[in-house]
Coordinates of C-alpha atoms and ligand atoms in Angstrom, one line a residue:
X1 CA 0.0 0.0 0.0
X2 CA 3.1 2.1 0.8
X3 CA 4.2 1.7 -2.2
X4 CA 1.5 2.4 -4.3
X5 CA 1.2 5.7 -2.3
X6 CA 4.9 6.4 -3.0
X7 CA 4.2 6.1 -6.7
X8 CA 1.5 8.1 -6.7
X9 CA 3.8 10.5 -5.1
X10 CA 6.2 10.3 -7.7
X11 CA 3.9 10.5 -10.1
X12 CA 2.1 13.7 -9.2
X13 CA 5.6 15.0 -9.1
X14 CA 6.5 14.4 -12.6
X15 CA 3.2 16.2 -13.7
X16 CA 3.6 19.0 -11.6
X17 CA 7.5 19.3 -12.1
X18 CA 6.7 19.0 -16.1
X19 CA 3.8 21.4 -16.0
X20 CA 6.8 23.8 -14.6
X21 CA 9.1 23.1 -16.9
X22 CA 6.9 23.9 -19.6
X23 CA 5.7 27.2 -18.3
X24 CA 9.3 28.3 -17.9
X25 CA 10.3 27.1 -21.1
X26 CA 7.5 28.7 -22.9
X27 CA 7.9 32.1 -20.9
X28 CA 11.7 32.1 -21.9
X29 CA 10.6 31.5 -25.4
X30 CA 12.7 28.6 -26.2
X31 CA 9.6 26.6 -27.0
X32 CA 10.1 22.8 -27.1
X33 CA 13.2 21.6 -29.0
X34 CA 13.8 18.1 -30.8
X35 CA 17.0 16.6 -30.1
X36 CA 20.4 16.8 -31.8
X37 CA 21.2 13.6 -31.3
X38 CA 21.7 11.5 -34.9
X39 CA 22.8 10.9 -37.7
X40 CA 22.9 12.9 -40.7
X41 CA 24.5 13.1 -43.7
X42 CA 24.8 15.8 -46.7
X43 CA 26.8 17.3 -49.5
X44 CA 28.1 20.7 -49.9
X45 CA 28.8 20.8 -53.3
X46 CA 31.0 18.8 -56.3
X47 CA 34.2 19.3 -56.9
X48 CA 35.9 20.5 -60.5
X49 CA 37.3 16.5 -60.4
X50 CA 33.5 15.9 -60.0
X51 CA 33.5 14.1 -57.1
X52 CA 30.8 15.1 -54.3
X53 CA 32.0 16.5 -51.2
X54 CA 30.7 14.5 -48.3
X55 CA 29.9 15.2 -44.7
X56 CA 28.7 12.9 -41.9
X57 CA 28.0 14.1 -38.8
X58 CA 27.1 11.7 -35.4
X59 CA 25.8 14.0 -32.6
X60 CA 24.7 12.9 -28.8
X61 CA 22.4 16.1 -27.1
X62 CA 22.5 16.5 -23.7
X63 CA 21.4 19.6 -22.1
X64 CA 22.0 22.4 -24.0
X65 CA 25.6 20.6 -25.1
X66 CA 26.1 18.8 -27.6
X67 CA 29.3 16.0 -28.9
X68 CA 30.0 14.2 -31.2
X69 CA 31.9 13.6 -34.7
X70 CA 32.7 15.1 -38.3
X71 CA 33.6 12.6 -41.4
X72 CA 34.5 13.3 -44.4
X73 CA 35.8 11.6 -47.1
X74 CA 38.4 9.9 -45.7
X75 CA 39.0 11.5 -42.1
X76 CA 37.6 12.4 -38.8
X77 CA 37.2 15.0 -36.4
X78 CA 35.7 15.3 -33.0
X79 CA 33.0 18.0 -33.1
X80 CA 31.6 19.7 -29.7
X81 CA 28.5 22.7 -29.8
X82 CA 25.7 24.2 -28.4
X83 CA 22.0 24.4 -28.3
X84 CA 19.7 27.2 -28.0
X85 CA 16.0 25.5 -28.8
X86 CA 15.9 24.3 -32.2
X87 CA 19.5 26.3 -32.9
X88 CA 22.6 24.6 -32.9
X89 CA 26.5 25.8 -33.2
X90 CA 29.1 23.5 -33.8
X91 CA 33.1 23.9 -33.3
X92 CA 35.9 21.7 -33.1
X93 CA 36.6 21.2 -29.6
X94 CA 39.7 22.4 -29.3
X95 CA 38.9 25.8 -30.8
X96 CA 35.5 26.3 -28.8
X97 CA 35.5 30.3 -30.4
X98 CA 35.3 29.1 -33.8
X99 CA 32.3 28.1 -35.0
X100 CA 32.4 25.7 -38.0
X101 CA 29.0 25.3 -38.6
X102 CA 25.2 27.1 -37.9
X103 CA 21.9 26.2 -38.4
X104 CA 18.5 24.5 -37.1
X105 CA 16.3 21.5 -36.8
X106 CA 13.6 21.4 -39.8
X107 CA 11.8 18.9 -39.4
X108 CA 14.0 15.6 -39.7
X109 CA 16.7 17.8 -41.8
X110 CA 19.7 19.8 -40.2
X111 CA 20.3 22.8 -42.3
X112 CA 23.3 24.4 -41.6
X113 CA 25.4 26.7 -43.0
X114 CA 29.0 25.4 -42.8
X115 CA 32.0 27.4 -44.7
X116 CA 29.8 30.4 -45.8
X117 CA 27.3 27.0 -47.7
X118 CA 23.9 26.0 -46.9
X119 CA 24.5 22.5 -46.6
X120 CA 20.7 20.4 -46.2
X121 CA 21.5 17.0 -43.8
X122 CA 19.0 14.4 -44.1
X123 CA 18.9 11.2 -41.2
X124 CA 22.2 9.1 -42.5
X125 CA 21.6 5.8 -43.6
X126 CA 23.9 3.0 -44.3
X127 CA 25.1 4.3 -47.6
X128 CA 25.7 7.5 -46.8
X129 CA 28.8 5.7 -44.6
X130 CA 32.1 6.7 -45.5
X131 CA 35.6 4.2 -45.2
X132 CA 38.2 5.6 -43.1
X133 CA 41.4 5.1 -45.0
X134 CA 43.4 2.4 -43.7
X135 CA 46.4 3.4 -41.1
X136 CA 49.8 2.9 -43.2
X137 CA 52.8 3.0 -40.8
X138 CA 55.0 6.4 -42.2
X139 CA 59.1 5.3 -41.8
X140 CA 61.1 6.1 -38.9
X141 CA 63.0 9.7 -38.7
X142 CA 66.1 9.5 -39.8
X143 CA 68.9 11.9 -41.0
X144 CA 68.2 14.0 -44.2
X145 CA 70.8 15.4 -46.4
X146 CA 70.4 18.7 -47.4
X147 CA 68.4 18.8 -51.3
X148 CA 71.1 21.6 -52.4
X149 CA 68.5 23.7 -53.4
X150 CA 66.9 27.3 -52.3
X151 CA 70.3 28.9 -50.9
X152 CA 68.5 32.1 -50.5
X153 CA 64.6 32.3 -50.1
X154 CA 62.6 30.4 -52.9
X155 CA 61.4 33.6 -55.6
X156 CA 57.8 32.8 -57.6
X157 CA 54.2 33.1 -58.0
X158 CA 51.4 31.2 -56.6
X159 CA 48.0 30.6 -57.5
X160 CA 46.3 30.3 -54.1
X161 CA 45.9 34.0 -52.6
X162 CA 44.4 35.7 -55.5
X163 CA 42.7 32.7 -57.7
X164 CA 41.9 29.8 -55.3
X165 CA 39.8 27.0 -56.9
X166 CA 39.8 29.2 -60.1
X167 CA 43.2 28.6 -61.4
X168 CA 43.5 26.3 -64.5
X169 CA 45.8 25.2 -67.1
X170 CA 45.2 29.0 -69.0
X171 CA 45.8 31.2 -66.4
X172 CA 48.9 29.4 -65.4
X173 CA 50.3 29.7 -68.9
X174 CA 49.2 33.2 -68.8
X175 CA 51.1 34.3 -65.5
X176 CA 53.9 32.4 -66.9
X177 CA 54.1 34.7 -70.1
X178 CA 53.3 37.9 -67.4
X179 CA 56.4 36.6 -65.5
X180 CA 58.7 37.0 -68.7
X181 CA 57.1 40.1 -70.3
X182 CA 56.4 42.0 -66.8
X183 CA 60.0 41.8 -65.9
X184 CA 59.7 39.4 -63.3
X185 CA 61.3 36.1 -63.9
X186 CA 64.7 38.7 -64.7
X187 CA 63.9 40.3 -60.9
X188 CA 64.2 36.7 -59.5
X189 CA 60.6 35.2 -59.8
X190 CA 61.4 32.0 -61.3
X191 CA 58.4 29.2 -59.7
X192 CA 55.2 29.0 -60.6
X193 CA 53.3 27.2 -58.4
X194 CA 50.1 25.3 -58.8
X195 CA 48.0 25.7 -55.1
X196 CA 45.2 23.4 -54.0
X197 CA 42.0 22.6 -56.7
X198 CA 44.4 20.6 -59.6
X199 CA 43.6 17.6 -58.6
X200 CA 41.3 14.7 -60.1
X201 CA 40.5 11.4 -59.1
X202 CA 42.6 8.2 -59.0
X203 CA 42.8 5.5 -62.0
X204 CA 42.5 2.0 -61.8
X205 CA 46.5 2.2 -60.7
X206 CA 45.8 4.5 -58.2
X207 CA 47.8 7.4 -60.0
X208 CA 46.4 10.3 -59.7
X209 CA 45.1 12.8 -62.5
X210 CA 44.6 16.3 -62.8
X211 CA 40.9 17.4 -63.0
X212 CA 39.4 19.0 -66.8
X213 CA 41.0 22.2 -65.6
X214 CA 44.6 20.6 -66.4
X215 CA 43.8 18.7 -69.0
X216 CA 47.7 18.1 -69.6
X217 CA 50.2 18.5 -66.4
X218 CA 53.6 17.3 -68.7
X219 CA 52.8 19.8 -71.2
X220 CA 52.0 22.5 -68.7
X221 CA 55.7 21.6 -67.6
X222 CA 57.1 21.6 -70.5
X223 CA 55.6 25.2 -71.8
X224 CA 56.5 26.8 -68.1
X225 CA 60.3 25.4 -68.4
X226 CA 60.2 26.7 -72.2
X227 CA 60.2 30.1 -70.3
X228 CA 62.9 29.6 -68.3
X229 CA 60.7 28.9 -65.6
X230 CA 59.8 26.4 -63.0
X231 CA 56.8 24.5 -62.1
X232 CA 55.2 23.9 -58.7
X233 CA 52.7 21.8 -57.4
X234 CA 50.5 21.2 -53.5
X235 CA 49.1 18.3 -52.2
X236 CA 48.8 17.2 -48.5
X237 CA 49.9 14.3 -46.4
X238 CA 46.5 13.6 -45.1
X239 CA 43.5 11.8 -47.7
X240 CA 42.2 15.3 -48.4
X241 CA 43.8 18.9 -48.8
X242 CA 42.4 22.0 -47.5
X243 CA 40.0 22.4 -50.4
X244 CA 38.8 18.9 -49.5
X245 CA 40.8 17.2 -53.1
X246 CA 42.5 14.2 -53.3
X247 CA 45.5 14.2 -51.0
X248 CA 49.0 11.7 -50.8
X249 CA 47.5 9.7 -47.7
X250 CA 49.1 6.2 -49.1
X251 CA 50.1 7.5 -52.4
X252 CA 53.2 9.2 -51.5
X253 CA 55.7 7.4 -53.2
X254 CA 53.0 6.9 -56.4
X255 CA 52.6 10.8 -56.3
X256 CA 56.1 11.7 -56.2
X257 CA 56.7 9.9 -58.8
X258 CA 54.1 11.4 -61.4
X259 CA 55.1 15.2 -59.9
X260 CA 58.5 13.5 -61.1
X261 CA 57.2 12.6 -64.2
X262 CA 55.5 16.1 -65.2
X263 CA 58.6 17.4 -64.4
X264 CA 58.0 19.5 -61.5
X265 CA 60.2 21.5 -59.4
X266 CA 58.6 22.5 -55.9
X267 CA 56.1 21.0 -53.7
X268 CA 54.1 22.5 -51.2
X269 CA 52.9 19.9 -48.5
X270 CA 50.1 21.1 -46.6
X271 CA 49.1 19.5 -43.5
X272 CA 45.0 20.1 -44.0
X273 CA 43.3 16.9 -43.1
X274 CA 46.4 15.1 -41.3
X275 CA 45.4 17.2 -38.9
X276 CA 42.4 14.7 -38.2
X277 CA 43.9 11.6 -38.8
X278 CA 46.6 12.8 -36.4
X279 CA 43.8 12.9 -33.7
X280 CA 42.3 9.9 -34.9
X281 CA 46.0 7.9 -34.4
X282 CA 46.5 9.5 -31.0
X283 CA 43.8 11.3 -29.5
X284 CA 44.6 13.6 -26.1
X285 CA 48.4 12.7 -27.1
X286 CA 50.0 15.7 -28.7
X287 CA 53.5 14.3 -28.3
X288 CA 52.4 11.3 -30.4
X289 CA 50.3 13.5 -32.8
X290 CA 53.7 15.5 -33.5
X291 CA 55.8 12.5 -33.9
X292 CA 53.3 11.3 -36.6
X293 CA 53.0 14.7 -38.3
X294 CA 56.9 14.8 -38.6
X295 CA 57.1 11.6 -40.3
X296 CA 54.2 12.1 -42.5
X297 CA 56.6 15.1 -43.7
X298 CA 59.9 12.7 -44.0
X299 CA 57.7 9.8 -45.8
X300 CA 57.1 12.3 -48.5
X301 CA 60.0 14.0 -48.4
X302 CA 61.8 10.2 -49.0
X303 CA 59.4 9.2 -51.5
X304 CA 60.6 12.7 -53.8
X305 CA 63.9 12.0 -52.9
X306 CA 63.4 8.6 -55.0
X307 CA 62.3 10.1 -57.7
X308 CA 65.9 12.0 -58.7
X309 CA 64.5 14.8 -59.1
X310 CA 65.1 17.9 -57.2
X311 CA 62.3 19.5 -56.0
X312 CA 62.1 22.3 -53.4
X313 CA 59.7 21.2 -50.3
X314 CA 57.5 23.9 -48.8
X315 CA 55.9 23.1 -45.3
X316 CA 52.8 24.3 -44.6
X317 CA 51.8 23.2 -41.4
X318 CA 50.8 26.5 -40.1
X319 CA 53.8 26.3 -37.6
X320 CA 52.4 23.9 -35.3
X321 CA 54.9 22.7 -33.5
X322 CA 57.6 24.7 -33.6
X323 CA 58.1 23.6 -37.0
X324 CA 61.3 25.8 -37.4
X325 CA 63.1 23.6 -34.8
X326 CA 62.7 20.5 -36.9
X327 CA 62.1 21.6 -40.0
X328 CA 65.5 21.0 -42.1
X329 CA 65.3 17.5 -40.2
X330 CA 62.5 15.9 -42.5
X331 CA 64.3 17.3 -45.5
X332 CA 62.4 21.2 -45.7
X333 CA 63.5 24.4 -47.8
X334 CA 60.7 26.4 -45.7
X335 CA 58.4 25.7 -43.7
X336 CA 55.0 28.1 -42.8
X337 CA 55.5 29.8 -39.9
X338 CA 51.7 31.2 -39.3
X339 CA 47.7 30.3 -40.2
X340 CA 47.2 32.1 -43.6
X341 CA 47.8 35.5 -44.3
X342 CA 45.2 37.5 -46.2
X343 CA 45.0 40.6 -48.4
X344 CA 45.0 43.3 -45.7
X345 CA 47.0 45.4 -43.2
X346 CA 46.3 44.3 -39.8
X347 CA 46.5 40.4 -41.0
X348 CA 49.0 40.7 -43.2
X349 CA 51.3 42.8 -39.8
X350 CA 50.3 40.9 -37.5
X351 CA 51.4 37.8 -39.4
X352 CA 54.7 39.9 -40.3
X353 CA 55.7 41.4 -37.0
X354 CA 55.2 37.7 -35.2
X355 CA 58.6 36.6 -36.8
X356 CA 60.5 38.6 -34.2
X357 CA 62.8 35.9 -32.3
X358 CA 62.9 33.6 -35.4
X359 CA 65.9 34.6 -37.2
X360 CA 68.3 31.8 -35.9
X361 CA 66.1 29.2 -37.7
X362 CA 66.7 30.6 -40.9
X363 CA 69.7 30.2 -43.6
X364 CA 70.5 28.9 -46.3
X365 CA 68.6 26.1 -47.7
X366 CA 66.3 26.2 -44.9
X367 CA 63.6 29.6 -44.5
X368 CA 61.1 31.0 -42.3
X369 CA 57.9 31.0 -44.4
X370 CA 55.3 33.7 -43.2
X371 CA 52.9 32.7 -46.3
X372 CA 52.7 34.3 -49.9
X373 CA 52.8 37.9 -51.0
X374 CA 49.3 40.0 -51.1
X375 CA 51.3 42.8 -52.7
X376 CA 48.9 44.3 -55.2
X377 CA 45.6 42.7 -53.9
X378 CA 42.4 43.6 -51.9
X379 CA 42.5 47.2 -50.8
X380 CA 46.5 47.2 -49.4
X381 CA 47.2 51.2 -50.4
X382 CA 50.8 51.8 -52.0
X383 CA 52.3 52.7 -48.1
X384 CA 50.5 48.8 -47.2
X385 CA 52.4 47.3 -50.2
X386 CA 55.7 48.6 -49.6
X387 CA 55.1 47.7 -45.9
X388 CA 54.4 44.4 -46.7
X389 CA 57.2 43.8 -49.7
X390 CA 60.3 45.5 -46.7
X391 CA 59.1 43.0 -43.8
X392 CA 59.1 40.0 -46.0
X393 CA 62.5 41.4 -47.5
X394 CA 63.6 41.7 -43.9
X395 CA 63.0 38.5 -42.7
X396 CA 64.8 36.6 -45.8
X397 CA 61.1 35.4 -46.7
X398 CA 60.3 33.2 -49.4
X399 CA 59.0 35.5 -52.2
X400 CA 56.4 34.0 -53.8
X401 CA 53.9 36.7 -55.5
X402 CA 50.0 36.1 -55.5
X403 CA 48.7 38.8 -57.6
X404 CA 47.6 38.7 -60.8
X405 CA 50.7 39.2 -63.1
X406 CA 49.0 39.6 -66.4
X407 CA 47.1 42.7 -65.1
X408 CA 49.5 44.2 -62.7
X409 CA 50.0 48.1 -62.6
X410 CA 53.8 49.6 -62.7
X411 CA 53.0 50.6 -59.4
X412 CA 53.0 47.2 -58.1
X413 CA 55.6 46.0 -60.7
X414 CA 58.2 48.5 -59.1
X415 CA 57.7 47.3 -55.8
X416 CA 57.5 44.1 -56.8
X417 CA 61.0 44.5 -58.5
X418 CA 62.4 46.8 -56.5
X419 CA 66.0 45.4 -56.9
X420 CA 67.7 46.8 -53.7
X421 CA 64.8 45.2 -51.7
X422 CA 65.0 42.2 -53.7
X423 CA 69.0 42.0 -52.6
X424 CA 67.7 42.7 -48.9
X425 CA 65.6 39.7 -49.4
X426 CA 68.4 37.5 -51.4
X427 CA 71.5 38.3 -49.6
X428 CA 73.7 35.7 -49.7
X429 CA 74.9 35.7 -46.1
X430 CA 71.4 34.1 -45.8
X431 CA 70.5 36.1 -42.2
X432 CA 67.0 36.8 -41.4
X433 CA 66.9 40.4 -40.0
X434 CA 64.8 40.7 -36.4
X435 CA 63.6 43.6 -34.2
X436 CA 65.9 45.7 -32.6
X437 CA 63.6 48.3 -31.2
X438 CA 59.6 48.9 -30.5
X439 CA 58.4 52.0 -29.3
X440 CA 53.9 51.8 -29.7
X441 CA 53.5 51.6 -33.1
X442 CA 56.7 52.4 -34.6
X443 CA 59.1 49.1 -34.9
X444 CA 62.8 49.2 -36.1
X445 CA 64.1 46.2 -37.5
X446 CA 67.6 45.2 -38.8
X447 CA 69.2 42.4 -41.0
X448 CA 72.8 42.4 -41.9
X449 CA 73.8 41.6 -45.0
X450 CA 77.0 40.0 -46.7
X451 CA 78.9 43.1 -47.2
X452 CA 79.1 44.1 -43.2
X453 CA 76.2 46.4 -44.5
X454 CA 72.7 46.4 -42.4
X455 CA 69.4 46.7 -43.8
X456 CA 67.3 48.7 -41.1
X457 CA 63.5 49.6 -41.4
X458 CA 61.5 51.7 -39.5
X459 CA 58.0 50.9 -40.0
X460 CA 55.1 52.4 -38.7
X461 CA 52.1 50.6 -38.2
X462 CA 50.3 53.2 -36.1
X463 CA 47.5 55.4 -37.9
X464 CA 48.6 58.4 -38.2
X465 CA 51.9 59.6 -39.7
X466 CA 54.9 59.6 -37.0
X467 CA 57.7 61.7 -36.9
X468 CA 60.7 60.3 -35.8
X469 CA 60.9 62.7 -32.4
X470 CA 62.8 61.3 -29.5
X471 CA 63.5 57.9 -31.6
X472 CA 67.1 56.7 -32.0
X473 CA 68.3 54.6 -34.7
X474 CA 69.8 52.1 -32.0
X475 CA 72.6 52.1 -34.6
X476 CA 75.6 51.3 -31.8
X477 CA 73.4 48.5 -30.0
X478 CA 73.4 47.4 -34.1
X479 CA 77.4 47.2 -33.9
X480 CA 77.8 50.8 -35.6
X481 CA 79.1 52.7 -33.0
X482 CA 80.0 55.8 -35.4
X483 CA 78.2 57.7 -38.0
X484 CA 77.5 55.8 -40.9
X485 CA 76.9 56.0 -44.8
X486 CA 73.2 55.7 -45.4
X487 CA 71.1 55.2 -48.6
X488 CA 67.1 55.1 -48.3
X489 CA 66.2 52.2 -50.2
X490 CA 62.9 53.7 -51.9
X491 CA 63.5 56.7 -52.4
X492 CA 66.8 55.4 -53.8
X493 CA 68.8 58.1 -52.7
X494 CA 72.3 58.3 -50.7
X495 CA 71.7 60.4 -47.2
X496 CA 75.6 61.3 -47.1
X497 CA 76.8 60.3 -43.3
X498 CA 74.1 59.8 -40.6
X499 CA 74.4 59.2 -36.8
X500 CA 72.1 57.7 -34.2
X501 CA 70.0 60.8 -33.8
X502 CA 69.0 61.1 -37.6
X503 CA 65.3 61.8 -37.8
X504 CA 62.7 61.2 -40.3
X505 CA 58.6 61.0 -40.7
X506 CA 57.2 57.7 -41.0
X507 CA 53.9 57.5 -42.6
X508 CA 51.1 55.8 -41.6
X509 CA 51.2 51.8 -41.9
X510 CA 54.7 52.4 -43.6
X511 CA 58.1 52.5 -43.4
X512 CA 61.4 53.8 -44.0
X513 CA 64.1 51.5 -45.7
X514 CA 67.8 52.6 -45.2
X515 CA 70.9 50.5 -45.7
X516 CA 74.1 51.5 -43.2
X517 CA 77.7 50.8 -43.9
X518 CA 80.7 51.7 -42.3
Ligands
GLA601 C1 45.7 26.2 -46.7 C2 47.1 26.8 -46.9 C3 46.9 27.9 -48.0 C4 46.4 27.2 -49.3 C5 45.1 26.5 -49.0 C6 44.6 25.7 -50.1 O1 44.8 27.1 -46.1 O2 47.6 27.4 -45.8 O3 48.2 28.5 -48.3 O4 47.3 26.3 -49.8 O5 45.2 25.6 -47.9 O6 43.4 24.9 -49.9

């Protein structure tokens, strides 16, 4: 009888406690909410090699939380988010403040809005699965003999900054004849690199092809070399690059082999969806995620090595890492230093002035990468370009234009080919300049240079124009200890003799380029 009391107890309390809950949900205005937790699968879009780009998603709700996973088509990611009602957010959970993906419950359907798509997620089914690639032990670390190649930073074009997923075989050739007829393959611009969107699918062999947009790689080759130019080419170590195309994952050795055969000269490797399969491997184990990364980077560094041919190999692993401390160890000529850079002042500074500290790393053969040039695109104003062109000068950067070459104005061409900033850039003494002196916005930096001369910039990234009042040239802590002979690199003019107290007006987000001597 107790009993039966006792569950009549319980029972009124479950109506009463859910008539409250209802009232304050409906007073808050969140309304009853279905629950996150399934299955679904979609497709954002295809791909120029045709192939659909898959997503699956597995969620488990609870509360307002929810966790669960991303797949794609051959790699996957832990994903953790949020629920307001019938409103979700998803991130990857070790990046809470980004948010990957957006959107609500309709009905059965998830519609979200993930990389700037709508993307419509129906309940999964057992086709929509997708194969995890199988795990392929990469080789032990071993010593790597230095390629021979890039003795001063690597000097090109690439396609990604300004074309993305647009470049094909015609452009190419066209920035090739813009890099002979502009001037610039004489300045020193001598790759042309292909970025991420060339590839196609795999044949029967598992070699892989170039998508309609290349129709012939070998004869792409052959017409950049007839320019007295060099090809590059970008893949990643993980199944997928960063525009979701076929990556190397298991092919190295196959892939190396065709770059080989195409006859291309440089290789950018970018990390992209490793990055998942590294947390798959070893999850909550960065140590072991590193290791793996590492050797993903000697496998394919080995399997180009096989091939004969010399190729340049470009990083770009966002500096995870420290990639500068083991960088020449898996066989790099550069290595990315930052997340990418984009076509405007405060990214492209910030990105810039976080070199400080990394000049040791650099030298010959082996560079500091802080991504490709944005000279001469988006809004940067002519002060922004020059700014840009005398930091990456400064820091021995890998010069690798991304505008478009075939439309560029003589404005940008003569920064571009400014040959005493060029021979900042290429000294052969191979010395990355760093800061010497910050004062707010205004930043002096120095590199020496082969001749016992020293490249020192002032920049100013403030917003207004600075004069130079109360600001030394910190020319003895830069081993000059008596007046020196000065030339100001853009305005390319001598300045006679100047000492430590020299003054000068900076403008706004630019910058002053001198070169001292003795
Ligand atoms: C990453 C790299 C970029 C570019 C894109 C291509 O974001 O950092 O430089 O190669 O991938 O998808």
């Amino acid at each position: 009888m107790k009993r039966i009391q006792e569950y009549r107890n319980v029972y009124r309390f479950a109506i009463v406690y859910g008539a409250v809950l209802t009232l304050v949900l409906a007073a808050s205005g969140f309304g009853w909410s279905q629950s996150f937790t399934g299955k679904w699968a979609g497709s954002q879009r295809t791909l120029a090699n045709g192939e659909q780009e898959r997503t699956l998603i597995q969620l488990t709700q609870s509360g307002d939380r929810v966790t669960g996973t991303l797949k794609t088509f051959g790699y996957q990611n832990p994903l953790s988010g949020t629920v307001t009602g019938n409103h979700i957010q998803l991130m990857a959970p070790w990046n809470p403040k980004e948010i990957l993906a957006a959107g609500e419950l309709a009905g059965s359907d998830l519609h979200l809005v993930w990389d700037h798509r709508q993307i419509v997620m129906k309940p999964a089914t057992a086709a929509d699965e997708i194969p995890m690639p199988a795990y392929i032990p990469p080789p032990a670390l071993k010593k790597i003999p230095y390629n021979g190649l890039a003795k001063t930073p690597p000097m090109g074009w690439n396609s990604w900054n300004l074309f993305a997923e647009k470049i094909d075989d015609a452009t190419v050739r066209k920035i090739a004849d813009a890099m002979v007829s502009s001037g610039m393959r004489d300045a020193g611009y001598i790759y042309v690199n292909i970025d991420d969107t060339w590839e196609g699918t795999r044949d029967a062999k598992g070699n892989l092809l170039p998508n309609h947009k290349f129709p012939n790689m070998k004869a792409l080759a052959d017409y950049v070399h007839s320019k007295g130019l060099k090809l590059g080419i970008y893949s990643s170590p993980g199944p997928q690059t960063c525009a979701r195309f076929e990556g190397s994952l298991g092919h190295e050795e196959r892939d190396a082999q065709t770059y080989a055969d195409w006859g291309i000269d440089y290789l950018k490797y970018d990390l992209c969806s490793y990055g998942g399969v590294m947390r798959q491997l070893a999850p909550n184990d960065a140590a072991a995620q590193n290791r793996l990364m590492r050797e993903a980077y000697e496998k394919m560094h080995q399997a180009v090595v096989k091939t004969g041919r010399p190729m340049v190999y470009s990083l770009c692993q966002y500096g995870d890492d420290s990639v500068w401390d083991w960088g020449p160890s898996v066989g790099a000529n550069l290595w990315r230093t930052t997340g990418d850079i984009s076509a405007n002042f405060d990214r492209m500074s910030l990105i810039g002035r976080s070199q400080a500290g990394l000049a040791k790393f650099a030298g010959p053969g082996h560079w500091n990468d802080p991504d490709m040039l944005e000279v001469g695109n988006g809004r940067l104003t002519h002060d922004e370009n020059v700014t840009h062109m005398t930091l990456w000068a400064m820091l021995a950067a890998p010069l690798i234009a991304g505008n478009n070459l075939a439309q560029m104005t003589p404005e940008i061409g003569a920064i571009l080919m400014n040959k005493d900033v060029i021979a900042i850039d290429q000294d052969a003494l191979g010395k990355q300049g760093d800061r010497v002196y910050a004062e707010g916005p205004v930043e002096i930096w120095a590199k020496p240079l082969k001749d016992g001369a020293m490249a020192v910039a002032i920049f100013n990234f403030g917003e207004t124009a600075s004069e130079m009042r109360g600001i030394r040239l910190h020319l003895k802590e830069m081993g000059f200890p008596k007046p020196v002979k000065a030339r100001d690199v853009w305005a390319g003019k001598d300045l006679g003799t100047i000492a430590d107290d020299w003054k000068t007006t900076v403008p706004r987000h630019g910058v002053v380029l001198l070169v001292v001597k003795k």
